[in-house]
XYZ file of C-alpha atoms in Angstrom:
504
model
C 162.907 87.221 76.110
C 163.063 89.571 79.191
C 166.344 91.386 79.819
C 169.044 88.862 80.388
C 172.125 88.684 82.427
C 175.174 86.707 81.817
C 175.615 86.042 85.425
C 172.196 85.460 86.512
C 170.292 84.575 83.305
C 166.624 85.906 83.833
C 166.430 85.540 87.732
C 166.701 89.234 87.937
C 163.791 89.969 85.623
C 161.878 87.375 87.442
C 162.456 88.753 90.728
C 161.532 92.057 89.679
C 158.565 90.659 88.528
C 157.924 88.790 91.632
C 158.542 92.069 93.778
C 155.368 93.554 92.168
C 153.335 90.567 94.154
C 152.905 89.649 97.787
C 155.662 87.889 99.190
C 155.131 84.035 98.653
C 152.789 84.497 95.856
C 152.837 81.452 93.504
C 155.636 82.089 90.696
C 153.189 81.792 87.856
C 152.177 85.290 88.734
C 155.625 86.595 87.572
C 155.568 84.739 84.391
C 152.083 86.297 83.945
C 153.521 89.655 84.335
C 156.324 89.156 82.032
C 154.014 87.634 79.330
C 152.306 91.201 78.904
C 155.392 92.015 77.093
C 154.834 89.416 74.452
C 151.013 89.421 74.411
C 150.676 88.496 70.644
C 152.966 85.622 70.409
C 151.831 83.773 73.482
C 155.492 82.257 74.044
C 158.669 83.590 75.676
C 161.934 81.986 76.700
C 163.355 82.295 80.296
C 166.963 81.279 81.343
C 166.988 80.237 84.897
C 170.610 79.976 85.294
C 172.167 79.134 87.619
C 169.423 77.349 89.668
C 167.561 75.775 87.029
C 167.127 74.970 83.174
C 165.798 77.172 80.129
C 162.165 77.301 80.017
C 159.821 78.117 77.121
C 156.700 79.811 78.684
C 153.475 79.137 76.705
C 150.520 81.239 77.228
C 148.691 80.385 73.875
C 146.033 77.822 73.372
C 147.287 77.146 69.884
C 150.697 76.583 71.298
C 149.580 74.634 74.211
C 147.784 72.318 71.636
C 150.813 71.777 69.727
C 152.954 71.088 72.767
C 150.569 68.398 74.260
C 148.273 67.089 71.655
C 149.867 67.425 67.966
C 153.571 67.502 68.101
C 155.975 64.651 68.592
C 156.794 65.955 72.246
C 153.205 65.669 73.219
C 154.031 62.705 75.293
C 157.121 63.606 76.688
C 158.049 64.676 80.246
C 161.426 66.496 81.168
C 164.154 64.974 83.850
C 163.332 67.985 86.011
C 159.668 66.716 86.607
C 161.140 63.575 88.032
C 163.422 65.530 90.307
C 160.506 67.531 91.505
C 158.182 64.550 92.357
C 160.612 62.044 93.595
C 160.288 62.958 97.150
C 156.314 62.667 96.560
C 156.431 59.238 94.635
C 159.646 57.748 95.666
C 160.676 57.317 91.799
C 159.151 57.396 88.422
C 155.273 57.317 88.196
C 152.531 58.331 86.006
C 153.074 61.928 85.919
C 156.936 61.686 85.020
C 157.599 58.217 83.570
C 158.992 58.037 79.989
C 156.586 57.263 77.332
C 157.583 53.768 76.997
C 157.030 53.100 80.895
C 154.175 55.350 81.064
C 152.009 53.431 78.153
C 151.332 49.997 79.899
C 150.801 51.486 83.513
C 148.389 53.963 81.949
C 146.374 51.162 80.220
C 146.385 49.166 83.407
C 144.764 51.905 85.602
C 142.419 53.239 83.042
C 139.440 50.892 83.796
C 139.698 51.998 87.525
C 138.997 55.376 86.484
C 136.081 54.846 83.976
C 132.998 56.512 84.533
C 131.001 53.672 85.413
C 133.485 52.382 88.027
C 133.635 55.893 89.633
C 130.073 56.022 90.186
C 130.372 52.925 92.416
C 132.636 55.203 94.529
C 130.084 57.630 95.415
C 128.786 55.939 98.566
C 132.279 56.286 100.037
C 132.543 59.920 98.985
C 129.313 60.690 100.607
C 130.643 58.840 104.036
C 133.671 60.812 104.120
C 131.941 64.139 103.282
C 129.595 63.657 106.140
C 132.675 63.567 108.422
C 133.628 66.832 106.763
C 130.490 68.291 107.122
C 130.536 67.528 111.006
C 133.914 69.441 111.221
C 132.158 72.432 109.462
C 129.398 72.077 111.818
C 131.610 72.228 114.807
C 133.256 75.612 113.409
C 129.620 76.961 112.667
C 128.700 76.437 116.262
C 131.837 78.102 117.775
C 132.033 80.786 115.052
C 135.726 80.687 115.132
C 138.152 81.696 112.317
C 140.180 78.867 110.884
C 142.143 77.978 107.766
C 139.774 76.003 105.551
C 142.316 74.556 103.188
C 144.224 72.982 105.936
C 141.084 71.234 107.136
C 140.095 70.455 103.614
C 143.268 68.827 102.671
C 142.922 66.173 105.336
C 139.228 65.653 104.089
C 140.523 65.227 100.466
C 142.988 62.604 101.892
C 140.335 60.763 103.244
C 138.309 60.860 99.989
C 141.469 59.755 97.827
C 142.450 56.977 100.363
C 139.086 55.526 100.131
C 139.004 55.580 96.353
C 142.547 54.274 95.984
C 142.884 51.796 98.735
C 139.622 50.940 99.914
C 140.439 51.774 103.478
C 139.607 54.652 105.635
C 142.336 57.099 106.722
C 140.453 59.116 109.279
C 142.809 61.964 108.748
C 140.118 64.219 109.351
C 139.770 62.862 112.988
C 143.416 62.786 114.072
C 146.802 61.621 112.890
C 147.260 59.073 110.305
C 150.797 57.813 109.491
C 150.106 57.860 105.766
C 148.342 61.349 105.491
C 150.804 62.967 108.026
C 153.866 61.712 106.261
C 152.621 63.070 102.750
C 151.556 66.487 104.229
C 154.887 66.669 106.022
C 156.627 65.751 102.548
C 154.715 68.584 100.818
C 155.737 71.170 103.619
C 159.348 70.096 103.350
C 159.323 70.017 99.394
C 161.484 72.533 97.967
C 159.783 75.530 96.259
C 160.764 76.066 92.630
C 161.257 79.712 93.126
C 163.360 79.297 96.230
C 166.646 81.303 96.137
C 167.563 81.378 99.808
C 170.449 78.781 99.981
C 169.432 77.800 103.520
C 166.001 76.957 102.440
C 166.762 75.561 99.091
C 169.551 73.341 100.420
C 168.248 72.894 104.053
C 170.595 70.174 105.846
C 167.594 68.465 107.371
C 165.468 67.999 104.199
C 167.010 64.737 102.853
C 166.705 62.917 106.183
C 162.863 64.311 106.442
C 162.200 63.159 103.045
C 163.810 59.689 103.405
C 161.890 59.175 106.660
C 158.606 60.376 105.358
C 159.116 58.176 102.211
C 159.701 55.205 104.330
C 156.309 55.736 106.205
C 154.534 56.025 103.223
C 155.823 52.859 101.538
C 155.372 51.012 104.511
C 151.778 51.840 104.923
C 150.881 51.632 101.425
C 152.920 48.481 100.868
C 150.718 46.959 103.777
C 147.452 47.992 102.428
C 148.446 46.690 98.850
C 149.257 43.427 100.510
C 145.693 43.275 101.986
C 144.227 43.895 98.660
C 146.030 41.131 97.159
C 144.810 38.696 99.641
C 141.196 39.889 99.137
C 142.030 39.422 95.348
C 143.231 36.017 95.926
C 140.044 35.002 98.061
C 137.903 36.664 95.277
C 139.725 34.607 92.550
C 138.724 31.646 94.296
C 135.209 32.463 94.536
C 135.454 33.809 91.095
C 133.663 37.059 92.452
C 135.242 40.477 91.973
C 131.861 42.448 92.303
C 132.869 44.189 95.362
C 136.425 45.078 94.792
C 135.997 48.250 93.030
C 138.836 50.549 94.225
C 141.671 51.685 92.035
C 144.183 49.222 93.531
C 141.796 46.289 93.193
C 140.957 46.861 89.578
C 144.734 47.441 88.886
C 145.321 44.153 90.561
C 142.645 42.563 88.269
C 144.144 43.931 85.304
C 147.742 42.926 86.194
C 146.617 39.489 86.776
C 144.600 39.374 83.618
C 147.766 40.008 81.680
C 149.814 37.323 83.846
C 149.034 33.844 82.412
C 150.743 32.132 85.177
C 149.077 30.376 88.212
C 148.226 32.794 90.796
C 151.422 33.304 93.067
C 151.150 33.259 96.926
C 153.018 36.627 97.110
C 152.507 39.520 94.863
C 155.356 40.338 92.225
C 157.807 42.440 93.910
C 158.343 44.844 90.982
C 154.510 45.339 90.637
C 154.386 46.030 94.204
C 157.051 48.880 94.047
C 155.651 50.549 90.855
C 152.147 50.274 92.142
C 153.298 52.066 95.470
C 154.683 54.796 93.489
C 151.658 55.257 91.523
C 149.270 55.148 94.608
C 151.782 57.975 95.996
C 150.967 60.118 93.271
C 147.400 59.385 93.266
C 147.157 60.360 96.771
C 149.296 63.733 96.291
C 147.207 64.606 93.032
C 143.957 63.528 94.376
C 143.852 65.471 97.465
C 146.019 68.778 96.673
C 144.480 70.384 93.781
C 140.932 68.975 94.829
C 141.216 70.712 98.263
C 142.347 73.844 96.764
C 139.335 73.803 94.413
C 136.761 73.230 96.932
C 137.914 76.159 98.856
C 138.023 78.601 95.810
C 134.595 77.220 94.853
C 133.281 78.341 98.392
C 135.181 81.575 98.046
C 133.634 82.591 94.623
C 130.206 81.410 95.469
C 130.245 83.715 98.847
C 131.654 86.504 96.717
C 128.973 86.142 94.143
C 125.646 85.535 95.657
C 123.566 85.501 92.556
C 125.690 82.396 91.439
C 125.230 80.843 94.992
C 121.480 81.182 94.861
C 121.470 79.543 91.438
C 123.396 76.606 92.259
C 121.458 76.106 95.395
C 118.231 76.325 93.359
C 119.850 73.706 91.022
C 120.398 71.340 93.826
C 116.921 71.749 95.148
C 115.388 71.007 91.830
C 117.512 67.675 91.365
C 117.722 66.345 94.890
C 114.699 67.858 96.239
C 114.308 70.004 99.379
C 114.455 67.487 102.338
C 118.188 67.704 103.234
C 117.799 65.026 105.864
C 117.579 62.355 102.911
C 120.175 63.884 100.851
C 123.075 61.912 101.528
C 121.353 58.295 101.135
C 119.820 59.909 97.967
C 123.194 60.778 96.468
C 124.562 57.347 97.447
C 121.716 55.353 95.979
C 121.236 57.583 92.893
C 124.569 58.859 91.993
C 123.754 59.409 88.520
C 121.848 62.574 89.653
C 125.338 64.154 89.839
C 125.535 63.987 86.124
C 122.451 66.380 85.905
C 123.886 69.504 87.270
C 124.975 71.723 84.393
C 125.123 74.895 86.561
C 127.178 73.244 89.156
C 129.412 71.648 86.522
C 129.779 75.425 85.080
C 130.533 76.769 88.721
C 133.307 74.084 88.977
C 134.864 74.762 85.426
C 135.039 78.424 86.240
C 136.506 78.172 89.537
C 139.261 75.938 87.897
C 139.700 78.374 85.107
C 140.152 81.302 87.489
C 142.344 79.343 90.172
C 143.894 76.250 88.389
C 145.659 73.930 90.933
C 148.826 73.297 88.388
C 150.188 73.852 85.246
C 151.727 71.345 82.396
C 155.134 70.636 81.145
C 156.857 68.941 78.136
C 160.228 68.220 77.143
C 161.337 69.993 74.004
C 163.181 68.099 71.181
C 165.648 68.660 68.208
C 163.544 69.649 65.165
C 160.287 70.182 67.094
C 159.113 73.994 66.713
C 155.904 75.518 68.020
C 154.311 77.877 65.481
C 152.148 80.886 66.748
C 149.228 82.321 65.298
C 151.387 84.630 62.848
C 153.717 81.707 61.545
C 156.672 82.649 63.794
C 158.381 79.640 64.648
C 160.058 78.719 68.315
C 162.397 76.043 68.435
C 162.012 73.634 71.687
C 165.328 71.786 71.629
C 166.912 72.113 75.085
C 163.909 73.714 76.712
C 161.312 72.640 79.251
C 157.969 73.597 77.872
C 155.828 75.191 80.504
C 152.263 75.844 79.700
C 151.280 78.135 82.289
C 147.494 77.778 83.038
C 146.717 80.522 85.326
C 148.132 83.079 82.709
C 146.475 81.002 79.647
C 143.163 80.927 81.407
C 142.994 84.673 82.173
C 144.388 85.643 78.893
C 142.515 88.686 77.552
C 143.250 87.506 73.909
C 141.106 84.516 74.376
C 138.616 85.445 77.334
C 136.214 88.268 77.692
C 136.032 89.657 81.048
C 138.860 87.359 82.041
C 139.085 87.922 85.726
C 135.446 87.905 86.276
C 133.636 84.679 87.836
C 131.004 83.807 85.075
C 129.910 80.249 85.137
C 127.307 81.247 82.351
C 130.397 81.256 79.919
C 130.029 77.485 80.205
C 126.361 77.018 79.327
C 126.261 79.560 76.109
C 126.525 78.727 72.511
C 129.389 79.564 69.997
C 127.592 82.704 68.857
C 128.052 84.092 72.278
C 131.196 86.227 73.185
C 131.804 84.543 76.417
C 131.926 81.229 74.522
C 135.407 79.561 75.423
C 138.088 79.521 72.669
C 139.031 75.701 71.744
C 141.948 74.723 74.043
C 142.224 77.738 76.410
C 140.630 75.762 79.420
C 143.222 73.256 80.445
C 142.893 72.280 84.278
C 143.172 68.637 83.131
C 145.288 69.232 80.250
C 144.385 67.364 76.946
C 145.930 64.712 74.774
C 146.958 61.194 75.694
C 148.866 62.306 78.880
C 145.823 64.309 80.320
C 144.891 63.856 83.847
C 143.732 60.203 84.428
C 141.616 61.232 87.428
C 139.723 64.164 86.285
C 136.345 62.273 86.181
C 137.059 61.227 89.911
C 137.848 65.014 90.869
C 134.809 66.085 89.096
C 132.599 63.636 90.749
C 134.056 64.353 94.261
C 133.611 68.145 94.028
C 129.870 67.518 93.002
C 129.239 65.430 95.958
C 130.963 68.017 98.241
C 128.886 70.891 96.931
C 125.695 68.709 96.980
C 126.271 67.962 100.721
C 127.645 71.149 102.057
C 126.207 74.252 99.950
C 122.715 74.242 101.200
C 123.683 73.756 104.754
C 126.247 76.362 105.373
C 127.333 79.831 104.450
C 131.371 79.735 104.253
C 132.845 83.534 103.965
C 136.371 84.534 103.644
C 137.925 86.380 106.806
C 140.977 87.893 105.250
C 140.097 91.024 107.161
C 140.180 89.518 110.403
C 143.230 87.471 109.628
C 145.265 90.417 108.649
C 144.571 92.178 111.720
C 146.059 89.143 113.553
C 148.885 88.751 111.108
C 149.940 92.209 109.887
C 151.839 92.181 106.619
C 155.692 92.749 107.507
C 157.144 92.157 104.069
C 156.646 94.480 100.823
C 153.190 95.967 101.796
C 151.436 94.248 98.973
C 148.371 92.021 100.079
C 146.506 91.485 96.987
C 146.697 90.612 93.397
C 144.476 92.547 90.831
C 142.437 93.130 94.177
C 142.273 89.451 94.978
C 143.238 88.753 98.531
C 143.054 84.902 97.805
C 145.692 85.010 95.519
C 147.607 81.813 94.915
C 150.663 80.658 96.954
C 152.867 77.370 96.085
C 152.361 74.624 98.810
C 152.730 71.368 96.511
C 150.015 72.714 93.924
C 148.507 76.147 94.064
C 146.464 77.104 96.970
C 144.720 80.223 98.429
C 146.816 82.587 100.430
C 147.157 82.061 104.147
C 145.461 78.681 103.382
C 142.050 80.592 103.126
C 140.865 81.818 106.575
C 137.164 81.832 106.947
C 134.234 81.483 109.093
C 131.306 79.101 108.731
C 127.934 79.604 109.828
C 124.483 77.781 109.285
C 122.567 78.799 106.259
C 120.086 81.216 107.124
């Protein structure tokens, strides 16, 4: 453990670590700094008294595998996760339900996230990406500097809204009640490392969260009711071939397990819990996806040879006529599965800049065992597998801070070949991310339709001239200006200011 204080637990040690980074940097950076004092074990404990519960910090793939895949705590989620997610979801949902609650709902939604069904969503992804491309085009014409992540968050809300609800939110084009309520909820969400009492216990927060929650529930409830009417009409015709959205397939699976005659109104309990799941799908499906898109553009721009290689791959698979590209991707979505280098670029992007980490609930009698056989009790602990630290841990990664897509294309004889369990953006085990296939498909669509049309370059130098640092004078992390900050998930600093130009 780091140095402990009876009055403040490890908060002083964490603050000391945070002070080594830019103000507002993601708290995982502090834990990464502390982890350097425990390089071999890959685990240490921190006491967050008086603002939080004790944590076991895991930065080793072996211990991560134990926590999420092979021990009896692999399916558990701590109560604190429900507290974090409640403003987002309105109540227990896929991420934070107890094991008993989670299992039937995961089974209910699994068919909607099958690879075959996701390919049917590609035409909708293309349609929304074309709107995004128009937004980029307007910035390319003006040459202005703008925060790409803010723009992309609205785009990814359009993407996930279409896949989940089979409805167009048009968030990229203006106000949408559901999208703007969710974005507001995230802005008001209490940061996990916040120690300022006026910010941590802001008197307006409960009202804002209550209001946003009502707006989201009302909007989603109305959309679920619409899909229920579609289901009843399809049931009468015995034709569900055109109902492929996530909520459509969930309704079909639910009614398959309901032997009674089809009711006029949807079951209230199903409607309530389905609404919570939809809220978490909307959050998870837009937040980290936006961050990954921005970081992919950032890393490709900073690595011209990788950019040229991904463009060459796209030309070989999709051809050189960009005018036919949208229809080609829509009509032949299987081509997206023939992009090994693109897949490697995305995996390397998520290795360097994962959108979130994983957490499990410790239990009596459950120990995690390090590579040397040392045992670490989990009882009373929240076990935090800190992905940004684990995925740059030099014990398991050669050249850990370098962007090297080729590490995903080499064989096990190569020193770059990834160590088993060291890459975990979607986690492993039964409670892995249900939407990982959807995310990867969306990311490939976006790169396919954008990367050969535009050059997107970071504009941090210009941004910093307009917004000079007035805090601790530290502006980079390991020389990286686009370090991660906490805005719901992890996002690029200052929401990635950039400029877009037409590809020359």
